[in-house]
Amino acid sequence: MSNSIGIHAGVFVGEWNPSNTDLACRLAREAGFDTIEIPAFAAARLDVDATKSALERNGLTATCSLGLPFDANIASEDRASIERGMAYLTDAIAFAGAVGSRYVGGIIYGAFGRHIRPITAAERRSSIEAMRELASSANTAGVTLGLEIVNRYESNLLNTVSDGLAYIEDVGMDEVVLHLDTYHMNIEEDNPAEAVRLAGSRLGYLHVGASNRGGLAGGSFDLASIAEPLKAINYDGTITFESFSSVVLDPNLSNTLAIWRNTWDNSFEIASQARQTISDVFGA
Ligand code: MN
């Protein structure tokens, strides 16, 4: 397989700032990765020059990911919140374009976190309308938008591949792709291998992570079960290792993701092991 292999910066650093971007990139490179996934929350405050030079110095490409705050939510009936959400995403697309990242994914279609009721039809509609507009401006910037399908505690809009396909159908634009994650599929899909097949050519980005968000070799998810389906759909996109431990702490992200304990202690060790597992399981 000719996939680019990535690692989420959160394995190495709590937040993306000029004092640690170079360190994160160097460790990613030394552990054998091609790509670093930058947490692009509130992207207007991120440092474009420091990011670009760290990427160049370490020979890495970048992708960007984020989740929308509850007060900047495009899946809303509150016009002001929708507009803040669109501005938030526009900043992330601009940052991605400026640092040479061709991808912005995550919970970009609605608020990221625990919801206390189901999505309404009107909220879903406003998300789709906003996404249509964003996808066309992202396209102009050479950026693809990815809808990360996540578990019920992080979104009330897209929890399964079926949800994602129906949403893309309603958006009606090829610039929007599915972003799957083994950690989330393990919770929500009847059969993750079937879910990958169902995603088919719509799959544009993949997170591999353990069922407990720790090291890739641990947990109960059978990573090998999706190797064949990925081949069958000719998946040639990025495969990114995502893992979180309270050793590396971003207080906001950790709280939303419910990272309450150390799943590992040594970032570099867990990164190197994951790189080996990806190679063993996917031949990539
Ligand atoms: Mn993920």
XYZ file of C-alpha atoms and ligand atoms in Angstrom:
285
model
C 0.000 0.000 0.000
C 1.222 3.502 -0.763
C -0.526 5.363 2.028
C 1.083 8.255 3.808
C 1.457 7.325 7.499
C 0.646 9.981 10.041
C 0.637 10.571 13.754
C -1.532 12.917 15.780
C 0.620 15.627 17.395
C -1.218 14.941 20.655
C 0.981 11.876 21.141
C 3.913 14.256 21.667
C 2.652 17.676 22.728
C -0.314 19.100 24.604
C -0.804 22.063 22.338
C 0.556 23.259 19.031
C 2.673 26.335 19.716
C 5.976 27.705 18.390
C 7.908 26.358 21.382
C 7.038 22.717 20.701
C 6.110 22.292 17.025
C 9.669 21.477 16.050
C 9.971 18.892 18.828
C 6.714 17.197 17.769
C 7.816 17.101 14.130
C 11.280 15.774 14.972
C 9.901 12.961 17.140
C 7.306 12.073 14.480
C 10.013 11.853 11.857
C 12.352 9.852 14.092
C 9.565 7.386 14.876
C 9.148 6.816 11.130
C 6.062 8.875 10.226
C 5.525 10.913 7.032
C 2.749 13.165 8.256
C 1.827 14.991 11.438
C -1.782 15.797 12.276
C -2.015 19.270 13.771
C -4.787 20.027 16.285
C -6.169 23.128 14.548
C -8.559 24.375 17.237
C -8.939 28.191 17.139
C -6.603 28.156 14.142
C -6.339 31.944 13.884
C -3.989 31.882 16.892
C -1.655 29.228 15.413
C 1.763 30.221 14.118
C 2.007 29.643 10.363
C 5.742 30.381 10.025
C 6.827 28.199 12.953
C 4.649 25.387 11.611
C 5.964 25.649 8.067
C 9.593 25.696 9.107
C 9.155 22.754 11.520
C 7.493 20.724 8.759
C 10.185 21.595 6.237
C 13.087 21.016 8.617
C 11.782 17.548 9.415
C 10.533 16.597 5.960
C 6.917 16.054 7.031
C 3.571 16.797 5.452
C 0.667 17.932 7.630
C -3.020 17.388 8.052
C -5.307 19.380 10.359
C -8.116 18.325 12.663
C -10.505 19.963 15.075
C -13.926 19.832 16.679
C -16.328 22.752 16.790
C -17.046 24.451 20.132
C -20.671 24.459 21.352
C -20.885 28.229 20.842
C -19.542 28.015 17.278
C -21.736 25.228 16.016
C -22.895 24.984 12.394
C -25.466 22.327 13.402
C -27.563 24.888 15.209
C -30.730 26.922 14.903
C -28.935 29.980 16.248
C -27.708 32.089 13.332
C -24.925 33.708 15.382
C -23.556 30.323 16.458
C -23.619 29.058 12.860
C -21.711 32.129 11.724
C -19.110 31.705 14.473
C -18.766 28.055 13.423
C -18.234 29.009 9.799
C -15.625 31.586 10.789
C -13.904 28.973 12.986
C -13.744 26.540 10.064
C -12.714 29.236 7.614
C -9.740 30.011 9.903
C -8.790 26.319 9.971
C -9.007 26.055 6.169
C -6.871 29.194 5.803
C -4.280 27.843 8.261
C -4.199 24.500 6.437
C -3.735 26.230 3.091
C -0.966 28.441 4.516
C 1.079 25.543 5.926
C 0.573 23.281 2.900
C -1.922 20.908 4.523
C -4.449 19.550 2.025
C -6.818 18.248 4.669
C -9.054 19.556 7.442
C -11.065 16.911 9.255
C -12.695 16.042 12.538
C -15.982 17.031 14.092
C -16.319 19.934 11.686
C -20.059 19.408 11.092
C -21.310 20.127 14.605
C -20.384 20.704 18.216
C -17.721 18.391 19.640
C -18.659 16.927 23.003
C -21.448 15.276 24.903
C -24.949 16.243 23.795
C -27.968 15.787 26.009
C -30.577 15.234 23.263
C -30.747 14.048 19.632
C -30.009 16.348 16.708
C -33.082 18.056 15.210
C -33.908 18.075 11.498
C -33.378 21.842 11.373
C -29.939 21.572 13.009
C -28.891 18.874 10.554
C -30.142 21.010 7.659
C -28.178 24.054 8.765
C -25.031 21.940 9.089
C -25.476 20.637 5.540
C -26.053 24.109 4.122
C -22.995 25.501 5.891
C -20.886 22.503 4.791
C -21.846 23.069 1.165
C -20.568 26.622 1.349
C -17.405 25.667 3.268
C -16.575 22.820 0.891
C -16.586 25.139 -2.045
C -14.209 27.623 -0.370
C -12.016 24.742 0.868
C -11.871 23.424 -2.669
C -10.593 26.777 -3.891
C -7.827 26.600 -1.250
C -6.948 23.030 -2.342
C -8.200 21.607 0.963
C -10.427 18.541 1.360
C -12.887 18.476 4.258
C -13.275 15.249 6.220
C -16.236 14.311 8.388
C -14.952 12.247 11.268
C -17.515 9.673 12.300
C -17.339 9.621 16.090
C -19.032 7.946 19.017
C -22.250 9.110 20.648
C -20.482 10.935 23.481
C -18.702 13.280 21.061
C -21.431 14.081 18.517
C -25.187 13.636 18.078
C -24.983 14.015 14.289
C -22.598 11.511 12.646
C -22.001 8.275 14.587
C -21.901 5.669 11.810
C -20.754 5.363 8.201
C -24.425 5.283 7.157
C -24.999 8.639 8.869
C -21.962 10.039 7.065
C -22.960 8.763 3.621
C -26.463 10.191 3.946
C -25.012 13.543 5.030
C -22.560 13.651 2.085
C -25.377 12.744 -0.269
C -27.360 15.709 1.051
C -24.363 18.057 0.812
C -23.948 16.833 -2.772
C -20.260 17.664 -3.156
C -17.256 15.418 -3.776
C -14.974 17.744 -1.825
C -16.364 16.281 1.396
C -15.050 12.860 2.445
C -15.519 10.400 5.269
C -12.958 10.187 8.026
C -13.126 6.912 9.947
C -11.514 6.039 13.259
C -11.158 2.510 14.636
C -11.693 3.706 18.213
C -15.101 5.148 17.295
C -16.069 2.335 14.898
C -15.398 -0.114 17.714
C -18.120 1.589 19.746
C -20.744 2.343 17.093
C -20.508 0.019 14.074
C -22.043 -3.463 14.023
C -19.094 -4.604 11.970
C -16.123 -2.264 11.372
C -14.869 -4.250 8.365
C -18.282 -3.901 6.706
C -18.325 -0.218 7.627
C -15.050 0.318 5.754
C -16.467 -1.491 2.700
C -19.622 0.584 2.895
C -17.584 3.807 3.018
C -15.828 2.675 -0.179
C -14.538 5.477 -2.366
C -15.950 8.073 0.056
C -13.285 7.174 2.613
C -10.711 9.972 2.585
C -8.891 9.683 5.911
C -8.345 7.033 8.558
C -7.454 7.185 12.228
C -6.113 4.008 13.745
C -6.388 3.933 17.511
C -6.877 1.347 20.221
C -10.248 0.716 21.874
C -8.965 2.432 25.040
C -7.089 5.179 23.141
C -3.769 3.792 24.363
C -1.002 2.023 22.427
C -1.972 0.594 19.037
C -0.940 -2.939 19.898
C -3.227 -2.956 22.959
C -6.972 -2.775 23.494
C -9.597 -5.080 22.025
C -10.009 -3.757 18.478
C -8.831 -6.206 15.814
C -6.892 -3.909 13.501
C -6.207 -6.759 11.075
C -9.970 -7.050 10.459
C -9.953 -3.841 8.395
C -6.771 -4.537 6.401
C -8.545 -6.570 3.717
C -11.499 -4.157 3.335
C -9.085 -1.222 2.973
C -7.329 -3.081 0.159
C -10.641 -4.015 -1.435
C -11.721 -0.356 -1.631
C -8.240 0.674 -2.854
C -7.788 3.059 0.035
C -4.743 5.211 -0.730
C -5.314 8.022 1.787
C -3.472 8.819 4.979
C -3.450 6.355 7.892
C -2.888 8.291 11.128
C -2.175 6.898 14.575
C -4.194 8.685 17.250
C -3.713 8.098 20.957
C -4.048 10.121 24.129
C -2.592 9.828 27.589
C -2.825 12.272 30.468
C 0.997 12.381 30.432
C 0.639 14.748 27.455
C -2.019 17.184 28.444
C -4.147 19.720 26.660
C -6.713 20.459 29.378
C -9.619 21.273 27.029
C -9.116 18.411 24.614
C -8.429 15.891 27.387
C -11.597 16.871 29.213
C -13.786 16.614 26.097
C -12.261 13.250 25.190
C -12.501 12.008 28.794
C -8.809 11.182 29.096
C -8.579 10.632 32.848
C -5.564 8.403 33.109
C -2.179 7.545 31.672
C -2.635 4.964 28.964
C 1.145 5.168 28.415
C 4.111 7.138 29.758
C 6.561 7.394 26.904
C 5.409 9.191 23.726
C 8.302 8.146 21.545
C 8.064 4.506 22.529
C 4.304 4.362 21.868
C 4.799 6.147 18.515
C 7.524 3.762 17.374
C 5.470 0.750 18.407
C 2.447 2.085 16.521
C 4.528 2.655 13.410
C 5.671 -0.972 13.591
C 2.086 -2.209 14.091
C 0.891 -0.228 11.055
C 3.647 -1.769 9.005
C 2.874 -5.288 10.266
C -0.905 -5.059 9.811
C -1.259 -2.955 6.662
C 2.115 -3.500 4.996
C 2.361 0.283 4.851
Mn -10.019 10.258 15.606
